[in-house]
Coordinates of C-alpha atoms in Angstrom, one line a residue:
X1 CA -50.4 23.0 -16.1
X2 CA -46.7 22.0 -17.3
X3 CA -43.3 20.1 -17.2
X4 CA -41.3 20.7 -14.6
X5 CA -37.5 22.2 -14.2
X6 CA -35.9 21.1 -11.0
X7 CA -33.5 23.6 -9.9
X8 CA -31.1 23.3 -6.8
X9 CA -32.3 24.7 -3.4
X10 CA -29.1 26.2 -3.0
X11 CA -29.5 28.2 -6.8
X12 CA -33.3 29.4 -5.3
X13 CA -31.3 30.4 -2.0
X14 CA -28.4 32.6 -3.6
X15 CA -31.7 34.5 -5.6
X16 CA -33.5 35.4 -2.4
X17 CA -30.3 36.6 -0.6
X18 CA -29.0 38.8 -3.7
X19 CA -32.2 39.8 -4.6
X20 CA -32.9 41.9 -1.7
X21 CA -29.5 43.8 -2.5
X22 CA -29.9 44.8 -6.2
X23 CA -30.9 47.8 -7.4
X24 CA -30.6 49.9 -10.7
X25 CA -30.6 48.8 -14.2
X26 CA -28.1 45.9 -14.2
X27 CA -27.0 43.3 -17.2
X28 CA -29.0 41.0 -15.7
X29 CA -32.9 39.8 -15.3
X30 CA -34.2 37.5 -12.7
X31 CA -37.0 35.2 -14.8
X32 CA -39.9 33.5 -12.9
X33 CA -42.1 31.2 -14.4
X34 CA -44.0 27.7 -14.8
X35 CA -40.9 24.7 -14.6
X36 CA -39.5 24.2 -18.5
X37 CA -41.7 26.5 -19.9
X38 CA -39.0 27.3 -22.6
X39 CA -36.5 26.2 -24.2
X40 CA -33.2 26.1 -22.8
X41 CA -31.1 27.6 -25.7
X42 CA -33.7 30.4 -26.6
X43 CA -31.9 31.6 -22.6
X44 CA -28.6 31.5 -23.9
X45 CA -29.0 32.8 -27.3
X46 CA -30.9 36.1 -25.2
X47 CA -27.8 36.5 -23.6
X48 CA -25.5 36.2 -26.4
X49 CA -27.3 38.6 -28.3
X50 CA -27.8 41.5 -25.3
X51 CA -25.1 40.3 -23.0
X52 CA -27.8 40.3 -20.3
X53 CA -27.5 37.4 -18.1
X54 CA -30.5 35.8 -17.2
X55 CA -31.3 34.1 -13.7
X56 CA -34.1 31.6 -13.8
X57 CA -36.3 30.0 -10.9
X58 CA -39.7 28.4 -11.2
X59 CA -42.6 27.8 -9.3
X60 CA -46.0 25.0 -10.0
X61 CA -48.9 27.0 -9.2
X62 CA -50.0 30.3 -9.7
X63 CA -50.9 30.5 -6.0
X64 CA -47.4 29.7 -4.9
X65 CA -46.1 32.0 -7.0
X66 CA -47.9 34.9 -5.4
X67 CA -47.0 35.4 -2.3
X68 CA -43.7 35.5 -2.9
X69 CA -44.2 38.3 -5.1
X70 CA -47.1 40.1 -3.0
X71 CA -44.5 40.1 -0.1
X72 CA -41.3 40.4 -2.0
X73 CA -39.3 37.6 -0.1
X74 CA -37.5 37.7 -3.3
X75 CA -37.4 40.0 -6.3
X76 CA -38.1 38.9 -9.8
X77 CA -37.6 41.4 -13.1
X78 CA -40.5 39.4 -15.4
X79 CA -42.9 36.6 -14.2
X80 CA -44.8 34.3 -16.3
X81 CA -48.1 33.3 -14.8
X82 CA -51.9 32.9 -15.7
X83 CA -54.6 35.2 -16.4
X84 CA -56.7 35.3 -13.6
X85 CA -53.5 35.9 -11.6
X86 CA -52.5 39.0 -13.8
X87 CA -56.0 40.3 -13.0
X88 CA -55.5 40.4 -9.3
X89 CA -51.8 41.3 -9.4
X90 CA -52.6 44.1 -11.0
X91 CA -55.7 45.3 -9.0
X92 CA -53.5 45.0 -6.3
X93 CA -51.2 47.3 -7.5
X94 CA -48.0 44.8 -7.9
X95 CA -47.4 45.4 -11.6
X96 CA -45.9 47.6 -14.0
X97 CA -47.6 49.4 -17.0
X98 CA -45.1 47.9 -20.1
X99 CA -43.3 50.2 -22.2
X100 CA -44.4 48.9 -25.1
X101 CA -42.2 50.4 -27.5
X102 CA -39.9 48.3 -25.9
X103 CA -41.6 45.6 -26.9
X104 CA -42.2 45.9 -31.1
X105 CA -42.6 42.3 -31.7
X106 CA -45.8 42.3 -30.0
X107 CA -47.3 43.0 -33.4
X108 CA -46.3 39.5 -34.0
X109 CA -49.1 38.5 -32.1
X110 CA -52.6 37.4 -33.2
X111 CA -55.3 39.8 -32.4
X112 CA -58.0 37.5 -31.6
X113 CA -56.1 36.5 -28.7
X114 CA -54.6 39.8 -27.6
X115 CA -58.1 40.5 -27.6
X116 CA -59.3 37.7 -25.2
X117 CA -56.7 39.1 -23.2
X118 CA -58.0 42.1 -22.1
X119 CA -60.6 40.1 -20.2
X120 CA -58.4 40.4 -17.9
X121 CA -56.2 42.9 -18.8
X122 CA -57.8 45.7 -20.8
X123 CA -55.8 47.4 -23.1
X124 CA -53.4 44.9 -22.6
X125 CA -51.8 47.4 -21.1
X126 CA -49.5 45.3 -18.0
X127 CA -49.4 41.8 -20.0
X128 CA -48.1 40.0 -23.0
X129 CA -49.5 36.4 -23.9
X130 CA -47.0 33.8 -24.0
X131 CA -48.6 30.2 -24.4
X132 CA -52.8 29.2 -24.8
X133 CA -54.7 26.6 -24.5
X134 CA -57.3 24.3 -22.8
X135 CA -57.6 21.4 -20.5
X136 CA -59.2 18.4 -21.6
X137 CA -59.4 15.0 -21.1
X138 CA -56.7 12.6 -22.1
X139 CA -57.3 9.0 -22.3
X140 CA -56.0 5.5 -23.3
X141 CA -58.8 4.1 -26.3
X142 CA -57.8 0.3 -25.3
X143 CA -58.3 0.9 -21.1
X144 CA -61.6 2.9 -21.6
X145 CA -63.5 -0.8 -22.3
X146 CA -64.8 1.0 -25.6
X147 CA -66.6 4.1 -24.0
X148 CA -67.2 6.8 -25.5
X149 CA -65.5 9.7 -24.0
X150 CA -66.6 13.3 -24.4
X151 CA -68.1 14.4 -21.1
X152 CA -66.6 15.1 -17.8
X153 CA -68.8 12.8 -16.9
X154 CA -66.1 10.1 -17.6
X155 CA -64.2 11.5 -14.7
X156 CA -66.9 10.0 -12.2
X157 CA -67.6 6.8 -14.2
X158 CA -67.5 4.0 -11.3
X159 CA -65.8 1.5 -14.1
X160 CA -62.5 3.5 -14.1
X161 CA -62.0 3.6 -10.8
X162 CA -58.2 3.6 -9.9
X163 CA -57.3 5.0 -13.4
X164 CA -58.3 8.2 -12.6
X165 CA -56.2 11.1 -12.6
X166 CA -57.5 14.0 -11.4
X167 CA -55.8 18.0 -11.5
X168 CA -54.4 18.9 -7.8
X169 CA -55.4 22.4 -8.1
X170 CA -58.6 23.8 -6.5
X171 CA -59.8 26.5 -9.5
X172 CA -59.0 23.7 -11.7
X173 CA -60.4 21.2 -10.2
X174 CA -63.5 23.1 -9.3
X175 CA -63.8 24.2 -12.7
X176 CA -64.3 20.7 -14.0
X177 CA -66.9 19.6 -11.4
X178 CA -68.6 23.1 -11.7
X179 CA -68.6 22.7 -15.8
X180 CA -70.2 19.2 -15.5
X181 CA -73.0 20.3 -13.6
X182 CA -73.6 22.9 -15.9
X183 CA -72.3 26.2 -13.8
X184 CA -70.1 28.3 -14.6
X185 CA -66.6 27.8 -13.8
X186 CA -66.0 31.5 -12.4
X187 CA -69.3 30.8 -10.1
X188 CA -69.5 33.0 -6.7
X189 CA -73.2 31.0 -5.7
X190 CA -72.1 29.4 -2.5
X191 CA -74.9 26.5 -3.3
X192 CA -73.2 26.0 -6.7
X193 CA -70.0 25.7 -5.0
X194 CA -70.8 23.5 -2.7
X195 CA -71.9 21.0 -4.9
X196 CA -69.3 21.0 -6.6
X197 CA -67.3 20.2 -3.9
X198 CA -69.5 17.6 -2.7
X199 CA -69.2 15.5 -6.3
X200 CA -65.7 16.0 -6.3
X201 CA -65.7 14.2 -3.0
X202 CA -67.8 11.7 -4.2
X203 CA -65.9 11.3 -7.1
X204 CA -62.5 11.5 -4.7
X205 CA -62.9 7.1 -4.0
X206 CA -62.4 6.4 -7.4
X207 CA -59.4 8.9 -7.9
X208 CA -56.2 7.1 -8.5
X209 CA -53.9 10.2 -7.8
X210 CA -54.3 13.9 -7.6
X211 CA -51.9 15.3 -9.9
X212 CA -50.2 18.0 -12.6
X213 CA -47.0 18.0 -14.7
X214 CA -47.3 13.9 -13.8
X215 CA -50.0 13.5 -15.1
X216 CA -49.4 13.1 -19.0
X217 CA -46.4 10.6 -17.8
X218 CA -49.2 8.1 -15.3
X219 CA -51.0 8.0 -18.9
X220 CA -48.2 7.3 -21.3
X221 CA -47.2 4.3 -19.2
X222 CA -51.0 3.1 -18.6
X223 CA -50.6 3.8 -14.6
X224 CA -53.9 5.1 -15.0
X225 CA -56.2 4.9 -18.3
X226 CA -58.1 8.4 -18.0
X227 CA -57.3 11.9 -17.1
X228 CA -56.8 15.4 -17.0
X229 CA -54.5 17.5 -18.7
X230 CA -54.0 20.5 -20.5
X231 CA -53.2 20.1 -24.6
X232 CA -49.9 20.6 -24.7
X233 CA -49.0 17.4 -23.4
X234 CA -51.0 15.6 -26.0
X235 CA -47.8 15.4 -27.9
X236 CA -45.2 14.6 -25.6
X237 CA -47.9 11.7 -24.5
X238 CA -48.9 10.7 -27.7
X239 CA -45.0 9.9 -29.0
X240 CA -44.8 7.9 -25.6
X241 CA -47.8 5.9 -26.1
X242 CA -49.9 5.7 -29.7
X243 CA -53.0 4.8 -27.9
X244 CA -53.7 8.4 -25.8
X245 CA -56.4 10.5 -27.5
X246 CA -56.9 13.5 -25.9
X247 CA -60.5 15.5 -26.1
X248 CA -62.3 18.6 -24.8
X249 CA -65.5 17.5 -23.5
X250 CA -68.9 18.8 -24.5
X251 CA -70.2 20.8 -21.4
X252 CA -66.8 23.3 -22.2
X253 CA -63.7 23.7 -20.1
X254 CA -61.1 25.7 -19.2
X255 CA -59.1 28.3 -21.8
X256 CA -55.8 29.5 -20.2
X257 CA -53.2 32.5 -21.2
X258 CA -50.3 32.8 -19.7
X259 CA -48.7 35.7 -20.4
X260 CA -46.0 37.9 -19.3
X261 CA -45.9 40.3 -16.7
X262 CA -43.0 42.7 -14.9
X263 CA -43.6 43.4 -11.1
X264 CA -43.4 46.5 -9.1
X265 CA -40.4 45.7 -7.4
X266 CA -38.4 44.7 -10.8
X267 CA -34.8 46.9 -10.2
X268 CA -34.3 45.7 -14.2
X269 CA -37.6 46.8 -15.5
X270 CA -35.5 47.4 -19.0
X271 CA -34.0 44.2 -19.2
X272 CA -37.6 42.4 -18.6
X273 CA -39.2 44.4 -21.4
X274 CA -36.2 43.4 -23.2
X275 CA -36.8 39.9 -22.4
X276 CA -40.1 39.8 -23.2
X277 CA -39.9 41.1 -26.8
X278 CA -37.7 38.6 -27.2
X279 CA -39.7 35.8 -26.3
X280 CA -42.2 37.3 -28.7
X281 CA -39.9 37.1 -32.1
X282 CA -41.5 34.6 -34.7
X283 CA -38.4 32.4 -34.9
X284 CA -38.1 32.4 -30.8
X285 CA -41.8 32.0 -30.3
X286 CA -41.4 28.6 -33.1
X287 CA -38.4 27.6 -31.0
X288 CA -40.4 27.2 -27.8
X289 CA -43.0 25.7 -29.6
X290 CA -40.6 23.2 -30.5
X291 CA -39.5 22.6 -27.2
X292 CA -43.2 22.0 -25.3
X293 CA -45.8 22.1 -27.9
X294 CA -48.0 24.3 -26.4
X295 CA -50.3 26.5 -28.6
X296 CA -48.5 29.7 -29.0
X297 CA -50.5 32.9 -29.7
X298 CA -47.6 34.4 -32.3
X299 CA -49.1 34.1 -35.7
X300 CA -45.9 35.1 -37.4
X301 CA -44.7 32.0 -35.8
X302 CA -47.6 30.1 -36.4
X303 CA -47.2 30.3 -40.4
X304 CA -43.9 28.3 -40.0
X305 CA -44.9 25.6 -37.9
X306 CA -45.5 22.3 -40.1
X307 CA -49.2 22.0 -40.7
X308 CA -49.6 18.5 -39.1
X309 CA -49.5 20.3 -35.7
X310 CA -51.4 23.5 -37.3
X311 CA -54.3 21.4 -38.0
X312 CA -54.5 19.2 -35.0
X313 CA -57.5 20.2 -32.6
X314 CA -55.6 18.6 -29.7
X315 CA -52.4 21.2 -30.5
X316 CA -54.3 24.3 -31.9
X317 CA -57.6 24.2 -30.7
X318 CA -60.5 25.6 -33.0
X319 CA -62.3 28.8 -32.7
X320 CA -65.1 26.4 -32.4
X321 CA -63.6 25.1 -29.0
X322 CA -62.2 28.2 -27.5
X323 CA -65.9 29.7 -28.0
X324 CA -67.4 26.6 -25.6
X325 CA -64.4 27.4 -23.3
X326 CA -64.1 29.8 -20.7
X327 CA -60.9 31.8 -18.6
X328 CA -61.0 31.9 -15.3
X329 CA -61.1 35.7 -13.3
X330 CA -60.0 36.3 -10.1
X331 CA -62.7 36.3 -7.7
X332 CA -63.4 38.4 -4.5
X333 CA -61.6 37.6 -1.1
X334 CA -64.5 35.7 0.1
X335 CA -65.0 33.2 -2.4
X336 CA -61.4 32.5 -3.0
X337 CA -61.7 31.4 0.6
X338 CA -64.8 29.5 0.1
X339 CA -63.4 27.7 -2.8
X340 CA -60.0 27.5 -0.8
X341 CA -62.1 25.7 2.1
X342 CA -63.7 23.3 0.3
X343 CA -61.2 21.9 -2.2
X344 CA -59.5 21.2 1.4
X345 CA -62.2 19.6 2.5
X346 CA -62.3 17.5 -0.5
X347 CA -58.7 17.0 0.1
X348 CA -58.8 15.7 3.8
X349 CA -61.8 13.1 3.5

């Protein structure tokens, strides 16, 4: 779901040796999140301003990010992840009730989406939305031979084959062949799941790659002419090439918020709530926005953002679309195998 921060293997090794000594409230916070998920500066002007130092590392998947926090091979203060995996963190027991008193410019966020939130959070009690949005389908209008594309149905067309990129993530993926055969995207029907599996392997010989944060960039330099992304890289793509349009198709998709979280092993509990309210001040929150173009949930933000991205669908979504969209929920142990299975199966043909 993002672009990508490369950090040194010998940075990520220093983190797991010295996380496994720290302990108390110290000036520091160890961040985990999605690669380049915010700006730069907005880290250095945090530690200016508290004289906390912040230590970064990143991870590309929700589901690589949670073992290591499930077995705590290394210790991080805040995480940023997705909402499905904030559900089964904390069912598990591996995060931290927030202090929210410690975190005031969480009024700065817009109720309608707090609300969606509790879905899978109630109360919004152990989260705090970051960034929202959808996937969709981004496209090149001169390689599409004039088509018409607003289904998912475009994704199996036999006329693009080779210009197809396709997500390299099984609840993604899944989602997307699930939604075009009109089931629901959190579906536990083995049936229903395994035929979604079997179109996505049909529609696997026309796939040019399986791929995520490189996705936008095999679009922008017409490597491929069709395929799936999530909104925020409209932008990026759409300054790299004027002939990407980027739609969510008609049977629905996916809605996503990642939001904030602090785990139970956090030794700087403080400093993340710290952290985290201020990633949610207005002229942060705009700074970030700035940086990846993402839709961001802070309305206080929203208000100085130039209209131009306000009132493009492919940056801010409308209510309209978010309704026909759905989050995905953590499922039981069982079907995350099932689902596990078969997208390797799909994978391995």
């Amino acid at each position: 779901m993002k672009k990508k921060l490369i950090l040194g293997s010998l940075l990520a090794l220093i983190i797991v040796i010295m996380t496994g000594c720290r302990s108390g409230e110290n000036g520091e916070v160890y961040v985990y999140s999605y690669g380049d998920y915010y700006d730069p500066e907005v880290v250095a002007d945090f530690e200016a301003e508290t004289g906390i130092r912040v230590i970064q590392d990143t991870y590309d998947t929700a589901e690589e990010m949670y073992p290591v926090i499930k077995n705590g091979s290394a210790e991080y203060d805040v995480v940023c992840t997705s909402d499905y995996m904030i559900s089964k963190m904390k069912d598990e027991d591996l995060l931290y009730k927030l202090d929210k008193k410690n975190i005031k410019n969480i009024k700065n966020l817009d109720a309608d989406y707090m609300k969606m939130a509790e879905e899978y959070d109630p109360g919004n009690e152990y989260s705090v939305p970051y960034i929202v949005g959808v996937s969709g389908i981004l496209y090149n209008k001169k390689m599409v031979k004039g088509k018409n594309i607003d289904s998912w149905d475009a994704l199996w067309d036999p006329d693009f084959k080779n210009n197809i990129v396709m997500q390299d993530s099984v609840r993604d993926a899944f989602a997307i062949s699930l939604m075009r055969l009109g089931y629901s995207p959190n579906t536990t029907n083995p049936k229903e799941i395994e035929e979604a599996k079997n179109a996505l392997k049909e529609q696997k010989k026309l796939v040019y790659k399986y791929a995520n944060d490189s996705a936008r960039d095999l679009l922008a330099d017409k490597s491929a002419a069709i395929g799936v992304v999530w909104n925020g890289e409209y932008i990026y793509t759409h300054d790299l090439n004027k002939d990407v349009e980027f739609v969510v198709p008609k049977e629905g998709s996916e809605f996503f918020i990642d939001s904030w979280v602090v785990p139970k092993r956090a030794k700087n509990k403080r400093n993340a709530e710290r952290f985290i309210n201020y990633m949610c001040k207005a002229k942060v929150a705009k700074q970030n926005f700035d940086y990846i173009y993402y839709t961001i949930p802070n309305s206080t933000a929203i208000k100085t953002i130039p209209s131009k991205y306000v009132s493009n669908p492919a940056v801010f979504p409308s209510k309209e679309t978010i309704a026909r969209c759905t989050l995905l929920k953590n499922l039981d142990p069982d079907t995350t195998k099932l689902y596990s299975d078969s997208w390797k199966e799909v994978k391995s043909k």
